[in-house]
Coordinates of N, CA, C and O in Angstrom, one line a residue:
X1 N 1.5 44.2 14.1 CA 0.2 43.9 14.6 C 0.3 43.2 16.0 O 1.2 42.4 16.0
X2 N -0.4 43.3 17.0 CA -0.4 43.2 18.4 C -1.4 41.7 18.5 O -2.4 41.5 17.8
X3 N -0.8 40.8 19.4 CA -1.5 39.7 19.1 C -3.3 40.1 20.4 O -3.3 40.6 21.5
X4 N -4.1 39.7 19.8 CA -5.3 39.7 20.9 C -5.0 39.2 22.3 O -5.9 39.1 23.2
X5 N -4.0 38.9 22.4 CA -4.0 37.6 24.1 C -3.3 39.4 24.9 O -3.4 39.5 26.2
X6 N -2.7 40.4 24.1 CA -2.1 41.3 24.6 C -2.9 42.1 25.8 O -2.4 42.6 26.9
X7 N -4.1 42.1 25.4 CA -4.7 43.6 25.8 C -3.9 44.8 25.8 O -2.7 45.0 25.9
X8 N -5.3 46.0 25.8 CA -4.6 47.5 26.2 C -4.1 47.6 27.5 O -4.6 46.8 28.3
X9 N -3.2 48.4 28.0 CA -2.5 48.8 28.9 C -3.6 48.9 30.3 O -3.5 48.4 31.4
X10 N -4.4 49.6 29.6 CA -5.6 49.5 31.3 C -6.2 47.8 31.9 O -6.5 47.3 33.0
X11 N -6.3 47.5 30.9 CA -6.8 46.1 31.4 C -5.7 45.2 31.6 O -5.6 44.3 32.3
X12 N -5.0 45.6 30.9 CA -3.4 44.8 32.1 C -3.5 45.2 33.2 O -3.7 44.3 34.1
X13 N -3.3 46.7 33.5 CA -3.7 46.7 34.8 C -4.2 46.3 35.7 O -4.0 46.0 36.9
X14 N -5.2 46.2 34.9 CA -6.7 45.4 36.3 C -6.2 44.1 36.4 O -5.8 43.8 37.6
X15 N -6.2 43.3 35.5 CA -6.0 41.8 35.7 C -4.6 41.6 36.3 O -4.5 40.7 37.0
X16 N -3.2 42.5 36.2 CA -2.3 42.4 37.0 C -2.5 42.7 38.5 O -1.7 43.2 39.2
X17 N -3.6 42.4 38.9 CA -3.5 42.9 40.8 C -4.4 41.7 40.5 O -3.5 40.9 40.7
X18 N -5.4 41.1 40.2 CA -6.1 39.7 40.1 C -5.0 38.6 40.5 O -4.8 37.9 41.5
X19 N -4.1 38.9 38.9 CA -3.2 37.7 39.2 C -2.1 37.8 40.4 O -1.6 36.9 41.1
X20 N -2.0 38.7 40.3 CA -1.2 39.1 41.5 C -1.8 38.1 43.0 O -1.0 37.3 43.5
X21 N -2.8 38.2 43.4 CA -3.8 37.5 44.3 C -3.5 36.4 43.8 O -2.8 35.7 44.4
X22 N -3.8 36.1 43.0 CA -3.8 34.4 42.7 C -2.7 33.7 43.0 O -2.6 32.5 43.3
X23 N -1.6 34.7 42.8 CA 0.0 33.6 42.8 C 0.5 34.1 44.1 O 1.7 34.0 44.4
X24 N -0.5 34.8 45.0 CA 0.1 35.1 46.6 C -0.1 34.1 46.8 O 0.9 33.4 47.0
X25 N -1.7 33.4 46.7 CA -2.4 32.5 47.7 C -1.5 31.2 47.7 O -1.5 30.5 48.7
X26 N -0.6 30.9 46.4 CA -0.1 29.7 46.9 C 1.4 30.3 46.9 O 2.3 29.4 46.9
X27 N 1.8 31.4 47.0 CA 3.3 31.9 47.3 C 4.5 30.9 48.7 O 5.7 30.5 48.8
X28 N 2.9 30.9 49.4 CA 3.6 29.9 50.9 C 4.1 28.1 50.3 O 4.8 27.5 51.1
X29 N 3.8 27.7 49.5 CA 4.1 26.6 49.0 C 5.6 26.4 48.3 O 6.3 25.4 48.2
X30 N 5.9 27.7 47.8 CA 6.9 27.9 47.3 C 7.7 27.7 48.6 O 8.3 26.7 48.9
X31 N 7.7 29.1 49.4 CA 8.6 29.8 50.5 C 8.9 28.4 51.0 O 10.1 28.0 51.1
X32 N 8.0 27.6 51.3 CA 8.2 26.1 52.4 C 9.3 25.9 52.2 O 10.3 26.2 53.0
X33 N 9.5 25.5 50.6 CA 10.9 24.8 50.1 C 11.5 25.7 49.7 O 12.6 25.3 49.3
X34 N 11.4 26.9 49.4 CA 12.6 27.8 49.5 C 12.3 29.1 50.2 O 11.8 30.0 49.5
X35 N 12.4 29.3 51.4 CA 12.4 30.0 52.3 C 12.9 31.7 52.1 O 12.2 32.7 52.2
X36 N 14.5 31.6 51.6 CA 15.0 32.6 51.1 C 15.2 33.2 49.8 O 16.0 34.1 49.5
X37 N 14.2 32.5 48.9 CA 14.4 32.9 47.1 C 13.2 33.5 47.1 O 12.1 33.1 46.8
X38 N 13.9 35.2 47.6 CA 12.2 36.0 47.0 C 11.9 36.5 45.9 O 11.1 37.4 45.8
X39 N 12.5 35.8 44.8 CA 12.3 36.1 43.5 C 10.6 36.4 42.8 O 10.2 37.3 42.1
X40 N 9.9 34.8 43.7 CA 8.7 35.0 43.4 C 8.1 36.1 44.2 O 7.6 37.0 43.4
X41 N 7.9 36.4 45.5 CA 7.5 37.3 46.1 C 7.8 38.5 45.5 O 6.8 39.2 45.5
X42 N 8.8 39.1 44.9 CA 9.2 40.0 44.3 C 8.5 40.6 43.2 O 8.3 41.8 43.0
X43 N 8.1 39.2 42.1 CA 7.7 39.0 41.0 C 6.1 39.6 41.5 O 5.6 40.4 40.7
X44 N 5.4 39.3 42.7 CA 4.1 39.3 42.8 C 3.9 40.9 43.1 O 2.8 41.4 42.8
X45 N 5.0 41.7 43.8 CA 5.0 42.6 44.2 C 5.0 44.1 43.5 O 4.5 45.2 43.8
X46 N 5.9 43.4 42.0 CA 5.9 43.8 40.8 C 4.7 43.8 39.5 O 4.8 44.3 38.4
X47 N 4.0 43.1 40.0 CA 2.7 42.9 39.2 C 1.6 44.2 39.9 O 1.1 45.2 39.4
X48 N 1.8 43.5 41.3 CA 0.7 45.1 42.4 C 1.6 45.9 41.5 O 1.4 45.5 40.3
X49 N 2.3 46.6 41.4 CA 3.2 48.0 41.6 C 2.8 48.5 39.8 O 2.6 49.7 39.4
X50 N 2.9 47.3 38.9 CA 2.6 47.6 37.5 C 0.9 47.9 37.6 O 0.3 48.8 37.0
X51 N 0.4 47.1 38.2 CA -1.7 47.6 38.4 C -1.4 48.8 39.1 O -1.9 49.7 38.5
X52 N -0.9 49.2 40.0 CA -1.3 50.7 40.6 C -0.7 51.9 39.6 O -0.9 53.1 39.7
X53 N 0.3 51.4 38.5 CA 1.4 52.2 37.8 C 2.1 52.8 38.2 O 2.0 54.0 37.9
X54 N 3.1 52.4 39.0 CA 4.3 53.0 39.3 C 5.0 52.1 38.8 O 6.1 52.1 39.3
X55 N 4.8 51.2 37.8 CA 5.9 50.8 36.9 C 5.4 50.7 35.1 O 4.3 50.7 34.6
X56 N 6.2 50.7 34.7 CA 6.2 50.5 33.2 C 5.8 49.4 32.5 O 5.7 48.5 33.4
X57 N 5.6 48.8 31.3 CA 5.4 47.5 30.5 C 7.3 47.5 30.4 O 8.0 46.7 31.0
X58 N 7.5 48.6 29.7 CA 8.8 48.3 29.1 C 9.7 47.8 30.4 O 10.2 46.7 30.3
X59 N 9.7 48.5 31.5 CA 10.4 48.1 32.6 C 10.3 46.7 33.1 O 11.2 46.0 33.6
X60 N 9.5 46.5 32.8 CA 8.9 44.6 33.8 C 9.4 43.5 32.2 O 9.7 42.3 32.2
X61 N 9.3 44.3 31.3 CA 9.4 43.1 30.1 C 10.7 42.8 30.2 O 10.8 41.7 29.6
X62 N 12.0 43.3 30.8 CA 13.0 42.9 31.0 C 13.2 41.8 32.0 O 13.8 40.7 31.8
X63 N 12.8 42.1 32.9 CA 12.4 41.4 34.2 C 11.7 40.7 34.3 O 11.8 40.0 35.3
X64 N 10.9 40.4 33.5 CA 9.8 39.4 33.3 C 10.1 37.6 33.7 O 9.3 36.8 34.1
X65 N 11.6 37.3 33.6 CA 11.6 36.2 33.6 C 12.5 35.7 34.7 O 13.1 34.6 34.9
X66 N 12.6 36.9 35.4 CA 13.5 36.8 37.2 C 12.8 35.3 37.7 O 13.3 34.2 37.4
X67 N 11.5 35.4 38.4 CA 10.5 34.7 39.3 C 10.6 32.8 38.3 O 10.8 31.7 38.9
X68 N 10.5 33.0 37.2 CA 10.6 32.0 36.5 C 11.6 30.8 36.8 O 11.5 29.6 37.1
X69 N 12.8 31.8 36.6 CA 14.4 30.7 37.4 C 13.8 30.6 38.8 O 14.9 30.8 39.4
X70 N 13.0 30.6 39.8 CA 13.0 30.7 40.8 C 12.6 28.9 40.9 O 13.0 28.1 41.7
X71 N 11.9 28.7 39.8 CA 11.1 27.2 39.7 C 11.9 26.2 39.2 O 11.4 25.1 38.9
X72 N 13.3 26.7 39.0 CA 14.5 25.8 38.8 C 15.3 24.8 40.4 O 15.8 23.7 40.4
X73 N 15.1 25.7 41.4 CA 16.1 25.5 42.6 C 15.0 25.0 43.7 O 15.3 25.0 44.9
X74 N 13.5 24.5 43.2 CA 12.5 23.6 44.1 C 12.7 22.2 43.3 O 13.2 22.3 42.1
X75 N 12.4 21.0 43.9 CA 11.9 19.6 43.7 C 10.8 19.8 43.3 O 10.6 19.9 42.1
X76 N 9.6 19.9 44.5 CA 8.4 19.5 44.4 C 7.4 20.3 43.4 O 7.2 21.5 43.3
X77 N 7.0 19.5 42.8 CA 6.1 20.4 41.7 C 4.9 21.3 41.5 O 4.6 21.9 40.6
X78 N 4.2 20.9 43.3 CA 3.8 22.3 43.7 C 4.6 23.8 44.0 O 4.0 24.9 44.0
X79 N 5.9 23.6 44.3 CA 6.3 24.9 44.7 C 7.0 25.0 43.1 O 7.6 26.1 43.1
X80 N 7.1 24.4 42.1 CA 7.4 24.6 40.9 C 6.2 25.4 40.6 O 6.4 26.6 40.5
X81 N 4.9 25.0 40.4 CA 4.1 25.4 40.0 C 3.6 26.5 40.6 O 2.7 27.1 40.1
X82 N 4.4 26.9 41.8 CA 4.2 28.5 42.9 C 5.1 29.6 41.9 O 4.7 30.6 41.3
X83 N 6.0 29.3 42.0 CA 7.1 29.9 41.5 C 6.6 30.5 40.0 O 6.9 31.6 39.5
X84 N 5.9 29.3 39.3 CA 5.4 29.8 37.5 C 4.1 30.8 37.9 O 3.8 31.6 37.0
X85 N 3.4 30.6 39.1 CA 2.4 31.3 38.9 C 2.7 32.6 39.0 O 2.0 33.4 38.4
X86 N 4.1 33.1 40.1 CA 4.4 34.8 40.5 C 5.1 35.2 39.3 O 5.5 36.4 39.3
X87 N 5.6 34.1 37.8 CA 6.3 34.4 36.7 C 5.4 35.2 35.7 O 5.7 36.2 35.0
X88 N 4.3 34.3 35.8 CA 3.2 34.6 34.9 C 2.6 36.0 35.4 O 2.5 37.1 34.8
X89 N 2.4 35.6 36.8 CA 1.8 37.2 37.3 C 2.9 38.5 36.7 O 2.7 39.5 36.0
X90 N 3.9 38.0 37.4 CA 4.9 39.5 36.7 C 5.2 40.0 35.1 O 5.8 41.0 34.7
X91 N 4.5 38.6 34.3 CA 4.1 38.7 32.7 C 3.1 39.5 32.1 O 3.1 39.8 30.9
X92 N 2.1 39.8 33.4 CA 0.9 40.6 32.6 C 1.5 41.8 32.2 O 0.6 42.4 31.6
X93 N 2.6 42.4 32.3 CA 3.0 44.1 32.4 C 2.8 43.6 30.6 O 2.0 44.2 29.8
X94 N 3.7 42.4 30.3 CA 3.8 42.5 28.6 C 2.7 42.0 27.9 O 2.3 42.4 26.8
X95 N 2.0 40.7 28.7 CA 0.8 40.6 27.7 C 0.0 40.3 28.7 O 0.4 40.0 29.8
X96 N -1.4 40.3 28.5 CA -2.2 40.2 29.6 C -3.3 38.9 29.6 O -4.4 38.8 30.1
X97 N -2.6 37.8 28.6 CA -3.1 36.9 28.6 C -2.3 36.2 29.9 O -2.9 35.3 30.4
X98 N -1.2 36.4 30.4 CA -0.8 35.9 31.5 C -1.0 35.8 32.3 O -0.1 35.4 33.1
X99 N -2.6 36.3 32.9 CA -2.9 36.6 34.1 C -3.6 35.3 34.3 O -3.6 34.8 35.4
X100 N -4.1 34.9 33.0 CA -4.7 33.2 32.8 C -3.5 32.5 33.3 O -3.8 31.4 33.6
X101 N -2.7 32.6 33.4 CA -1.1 31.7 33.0 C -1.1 31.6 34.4 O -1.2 30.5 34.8
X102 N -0.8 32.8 35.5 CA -1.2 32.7 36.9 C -1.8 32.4 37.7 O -1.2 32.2 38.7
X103 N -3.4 32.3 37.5 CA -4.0 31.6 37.7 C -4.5 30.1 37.7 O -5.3 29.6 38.6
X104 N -4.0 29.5 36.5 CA -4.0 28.2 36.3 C -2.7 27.8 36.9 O -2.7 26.7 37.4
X105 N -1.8 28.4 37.0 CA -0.5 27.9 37.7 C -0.8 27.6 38.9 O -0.9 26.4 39.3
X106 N -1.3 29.0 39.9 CA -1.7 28.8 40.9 C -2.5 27.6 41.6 O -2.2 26.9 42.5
X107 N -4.1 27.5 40.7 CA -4.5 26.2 40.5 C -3.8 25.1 40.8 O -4.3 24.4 41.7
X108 N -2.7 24.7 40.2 CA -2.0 23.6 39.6 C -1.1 23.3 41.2 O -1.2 22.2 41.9
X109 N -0.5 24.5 41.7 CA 0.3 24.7 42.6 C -0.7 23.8 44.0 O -0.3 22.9 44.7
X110 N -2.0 24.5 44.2 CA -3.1 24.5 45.0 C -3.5 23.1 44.8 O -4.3 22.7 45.6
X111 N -3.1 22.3 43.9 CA -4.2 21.0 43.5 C -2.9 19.7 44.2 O -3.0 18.8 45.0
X112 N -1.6 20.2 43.4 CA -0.2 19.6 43.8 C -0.1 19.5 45.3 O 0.1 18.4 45.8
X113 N -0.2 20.6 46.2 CA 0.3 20.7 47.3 C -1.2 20.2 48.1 O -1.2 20.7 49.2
X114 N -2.6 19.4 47.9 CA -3.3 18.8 48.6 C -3.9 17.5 47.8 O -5.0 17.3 47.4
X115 N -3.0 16.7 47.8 CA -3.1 15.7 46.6 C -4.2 14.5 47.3 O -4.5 13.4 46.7
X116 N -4.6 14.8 48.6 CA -6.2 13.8 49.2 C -7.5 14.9 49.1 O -8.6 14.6 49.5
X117 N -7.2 16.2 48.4 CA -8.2 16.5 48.4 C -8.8 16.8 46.7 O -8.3 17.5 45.9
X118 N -10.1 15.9 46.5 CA -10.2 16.0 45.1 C -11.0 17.4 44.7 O -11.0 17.7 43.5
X119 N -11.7 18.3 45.8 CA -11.9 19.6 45.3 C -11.2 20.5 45.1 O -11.8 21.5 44.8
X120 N -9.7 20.6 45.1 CA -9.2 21.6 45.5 C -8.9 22.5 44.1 O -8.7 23.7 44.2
X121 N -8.8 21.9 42.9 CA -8.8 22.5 41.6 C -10.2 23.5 41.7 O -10.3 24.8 41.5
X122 N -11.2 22.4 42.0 CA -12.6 23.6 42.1 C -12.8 24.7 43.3 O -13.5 25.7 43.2
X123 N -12.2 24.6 44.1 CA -12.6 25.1 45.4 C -11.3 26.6 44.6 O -11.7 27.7 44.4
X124 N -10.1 26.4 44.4 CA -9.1 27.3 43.8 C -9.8 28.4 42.6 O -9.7 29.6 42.8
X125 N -10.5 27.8 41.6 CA -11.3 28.2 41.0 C -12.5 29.3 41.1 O -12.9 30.2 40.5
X126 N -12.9 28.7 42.1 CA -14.1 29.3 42.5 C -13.6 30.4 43.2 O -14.3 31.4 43.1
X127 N -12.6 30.6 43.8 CA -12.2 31.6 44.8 C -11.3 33.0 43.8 O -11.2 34.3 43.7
X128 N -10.9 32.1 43.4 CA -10.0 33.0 41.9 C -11.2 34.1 41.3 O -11.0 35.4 41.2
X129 N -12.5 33.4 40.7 CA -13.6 33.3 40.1 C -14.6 35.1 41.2 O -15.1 36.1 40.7
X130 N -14.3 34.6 42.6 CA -15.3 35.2 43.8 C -14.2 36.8 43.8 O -14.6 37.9 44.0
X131 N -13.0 36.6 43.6 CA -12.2 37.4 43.7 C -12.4 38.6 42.3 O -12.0 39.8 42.5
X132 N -12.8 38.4 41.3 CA -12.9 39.3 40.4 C -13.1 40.5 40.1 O -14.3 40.5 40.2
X133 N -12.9 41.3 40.0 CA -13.3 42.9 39.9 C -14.6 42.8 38.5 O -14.4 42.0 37.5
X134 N -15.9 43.8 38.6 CA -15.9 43.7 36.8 C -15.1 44.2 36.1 O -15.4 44.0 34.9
X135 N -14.2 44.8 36.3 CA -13.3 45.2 34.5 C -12.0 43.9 34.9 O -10.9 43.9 34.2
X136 N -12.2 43.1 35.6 CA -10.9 42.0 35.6 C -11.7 41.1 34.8 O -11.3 40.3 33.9
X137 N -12.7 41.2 35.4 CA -14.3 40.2 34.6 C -13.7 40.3 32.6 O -13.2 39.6 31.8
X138 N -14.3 42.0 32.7 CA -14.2 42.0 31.5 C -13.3 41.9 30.6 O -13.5 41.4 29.5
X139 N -11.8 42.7 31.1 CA -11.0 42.1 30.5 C -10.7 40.9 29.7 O -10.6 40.8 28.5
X140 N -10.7 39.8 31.1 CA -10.5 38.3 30.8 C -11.2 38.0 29.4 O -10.7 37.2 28.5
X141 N -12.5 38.7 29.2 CA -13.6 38.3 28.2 C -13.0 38.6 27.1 O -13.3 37.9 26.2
X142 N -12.1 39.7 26.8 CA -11.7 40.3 26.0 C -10.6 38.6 25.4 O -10.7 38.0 24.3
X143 N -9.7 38.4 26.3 CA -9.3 37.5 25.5 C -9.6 36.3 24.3 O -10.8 36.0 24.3
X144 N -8.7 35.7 23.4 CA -9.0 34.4 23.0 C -9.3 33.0 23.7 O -8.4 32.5 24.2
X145 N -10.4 32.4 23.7 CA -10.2 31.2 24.4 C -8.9 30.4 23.9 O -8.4 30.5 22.8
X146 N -8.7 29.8 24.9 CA -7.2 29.0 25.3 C -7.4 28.4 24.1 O -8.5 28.0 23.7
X147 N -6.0 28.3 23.3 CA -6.0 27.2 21.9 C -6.5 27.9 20.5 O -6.4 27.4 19.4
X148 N -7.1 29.2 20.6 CA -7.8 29.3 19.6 C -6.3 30.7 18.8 O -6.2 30.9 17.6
X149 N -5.8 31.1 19.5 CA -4.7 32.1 19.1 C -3.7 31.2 19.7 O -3.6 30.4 20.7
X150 N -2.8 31.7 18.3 CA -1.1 30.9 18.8 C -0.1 31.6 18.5 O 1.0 31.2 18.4
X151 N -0.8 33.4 18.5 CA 0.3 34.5 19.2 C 0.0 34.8 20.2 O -0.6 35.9 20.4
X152 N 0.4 33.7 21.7 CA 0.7 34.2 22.4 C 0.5 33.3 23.5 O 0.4 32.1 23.2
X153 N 0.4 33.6 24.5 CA 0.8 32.5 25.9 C -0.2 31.5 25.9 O 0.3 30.4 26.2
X154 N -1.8 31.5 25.4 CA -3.1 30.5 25.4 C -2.8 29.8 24.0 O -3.5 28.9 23.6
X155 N -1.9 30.2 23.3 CA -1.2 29.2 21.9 C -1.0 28.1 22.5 O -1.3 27.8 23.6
X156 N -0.3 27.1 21.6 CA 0.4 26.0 21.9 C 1.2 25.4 22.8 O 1.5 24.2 23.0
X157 N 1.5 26.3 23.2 CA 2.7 25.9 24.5 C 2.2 25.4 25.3 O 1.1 24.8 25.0
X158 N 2.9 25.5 26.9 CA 2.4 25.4 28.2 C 1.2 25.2 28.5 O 0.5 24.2 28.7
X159 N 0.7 27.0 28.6 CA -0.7 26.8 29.0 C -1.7 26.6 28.0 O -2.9 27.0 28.2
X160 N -1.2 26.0 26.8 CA -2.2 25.8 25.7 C -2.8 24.5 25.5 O -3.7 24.2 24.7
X161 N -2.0 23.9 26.4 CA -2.2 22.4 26.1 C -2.4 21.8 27.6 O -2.3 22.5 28.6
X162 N -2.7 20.3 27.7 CA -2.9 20.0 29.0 C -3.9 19.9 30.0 O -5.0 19.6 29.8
X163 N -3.3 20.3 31.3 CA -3.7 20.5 32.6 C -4.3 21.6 32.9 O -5.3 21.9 33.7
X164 N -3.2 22.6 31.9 CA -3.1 23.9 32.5 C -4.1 24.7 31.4 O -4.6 25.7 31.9
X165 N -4.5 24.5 30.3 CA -5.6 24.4 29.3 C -6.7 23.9 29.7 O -7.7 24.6 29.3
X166 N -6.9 22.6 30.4 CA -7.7 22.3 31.1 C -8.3 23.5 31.9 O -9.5 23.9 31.7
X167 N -7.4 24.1 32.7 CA -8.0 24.6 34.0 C -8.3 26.3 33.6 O -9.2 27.0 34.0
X168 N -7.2 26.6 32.6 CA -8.1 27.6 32.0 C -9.0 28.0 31.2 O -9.1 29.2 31.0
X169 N -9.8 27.1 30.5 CA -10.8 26.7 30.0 C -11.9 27.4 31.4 O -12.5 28.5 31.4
X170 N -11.8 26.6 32.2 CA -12.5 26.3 33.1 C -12.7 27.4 33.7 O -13.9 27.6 34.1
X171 N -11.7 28.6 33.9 CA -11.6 29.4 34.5 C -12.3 31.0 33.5 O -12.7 32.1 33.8
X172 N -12.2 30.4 32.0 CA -13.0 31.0 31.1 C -14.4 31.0 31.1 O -15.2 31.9 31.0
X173 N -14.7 29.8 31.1 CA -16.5 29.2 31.2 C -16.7 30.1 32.6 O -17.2 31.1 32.2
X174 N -16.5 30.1 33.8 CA -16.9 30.7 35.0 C -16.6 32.3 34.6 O -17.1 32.9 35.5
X175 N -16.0 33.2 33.6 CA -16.4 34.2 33.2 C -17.7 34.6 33.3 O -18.0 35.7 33.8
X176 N -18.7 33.6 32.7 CA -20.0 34.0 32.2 C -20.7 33.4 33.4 O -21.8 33.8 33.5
X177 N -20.4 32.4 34.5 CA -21.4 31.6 34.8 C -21.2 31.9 35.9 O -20.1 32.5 36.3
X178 N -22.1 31.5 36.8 CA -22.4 32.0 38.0 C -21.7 30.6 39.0 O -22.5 29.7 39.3
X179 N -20.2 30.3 39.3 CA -19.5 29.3 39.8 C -20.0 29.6 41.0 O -20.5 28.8 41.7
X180 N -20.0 30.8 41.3 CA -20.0 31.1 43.7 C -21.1 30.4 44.0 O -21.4 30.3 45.2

């Protein structure tokens, strides 16, 4: 049995070019401090390429966790938090609760790397939020809210708990509501 955070294969699709966007915008935070590890860029490029289908689930689920080591060989914990967001992005091929996982990374990345600016969680949000397609819309809707399933990435772990539960919370509630 397939956990709900999975979605069907089309709405992976959609939300893999969403997230995909989300873990560009802070991709440059990464590159700063690592200039030549295009793991993440790679990773982001592989998410477009699974939304348009010219790649597979099966193919990326191998690869899935390239971009991830990439957040080993930075310090700063914004370009840590760059590097998890193009991991998460290249994760939607296998479940498509990851696209949340990308986006709150991204967030996280965006909030780290402007640490005098106290909107920048909301301002990331909102833009993530302005960026939507409706079937990226509806997808997302399709998921479990964060915490409430614990097969699968919005479980217990990482983005289940926290900051990053925090912010995808937040990024759930602006599903329905009118953030722009």
């Amino acid at each position: 049995m397939s956990s709900p955070q999975s979605l069907v294969e089309s709405d992976r699709r959609a939300v893999a070019a969403w997230a995909a966007a989300c873990a560009e915008r802070v991709l440059p935070v990464f590159e700063a401090e690592a200039p030549t590890d295009g793991r993440p860029r790679d990773a982001i490029a592989r998410a477009r390429a699974f939304a348009r289908g010219e790649l597979t689930a099966a193919e990326e689920i191998r690869r899935r966790f390239v971009a991830g080591r990439a957040a080993k060989v930075v310090r700063g914990s914004a370009a840590v938090a760059a590097a998890r967001a193009a991991a998460q992005a290249a994760g939607v091929a296998h479940m498509g609760a990851h696209a949340l996982g990308a986006a709150a990374y991204a967030v996280r990345a965006a909030d780290l790397a402007a640490p005098d600016d106290p909107d920048a969680v909301a301002h990331e949000i909102r833009w993530q939020l302005s960026i939507m397609t409706d079937d990226v819309r509806a997808a997302l809707r399709r998921l479990p809210r964060v915490g409430e399933d614990t097969a699968g990435p919005l479980g217990p772990g990482l983005l289940g708990t926290g900051v990053l539960a925090e912010i995808i919370a937040t990024i759930q509630d602006g599903l329905d509501a009118d953030l722009l």
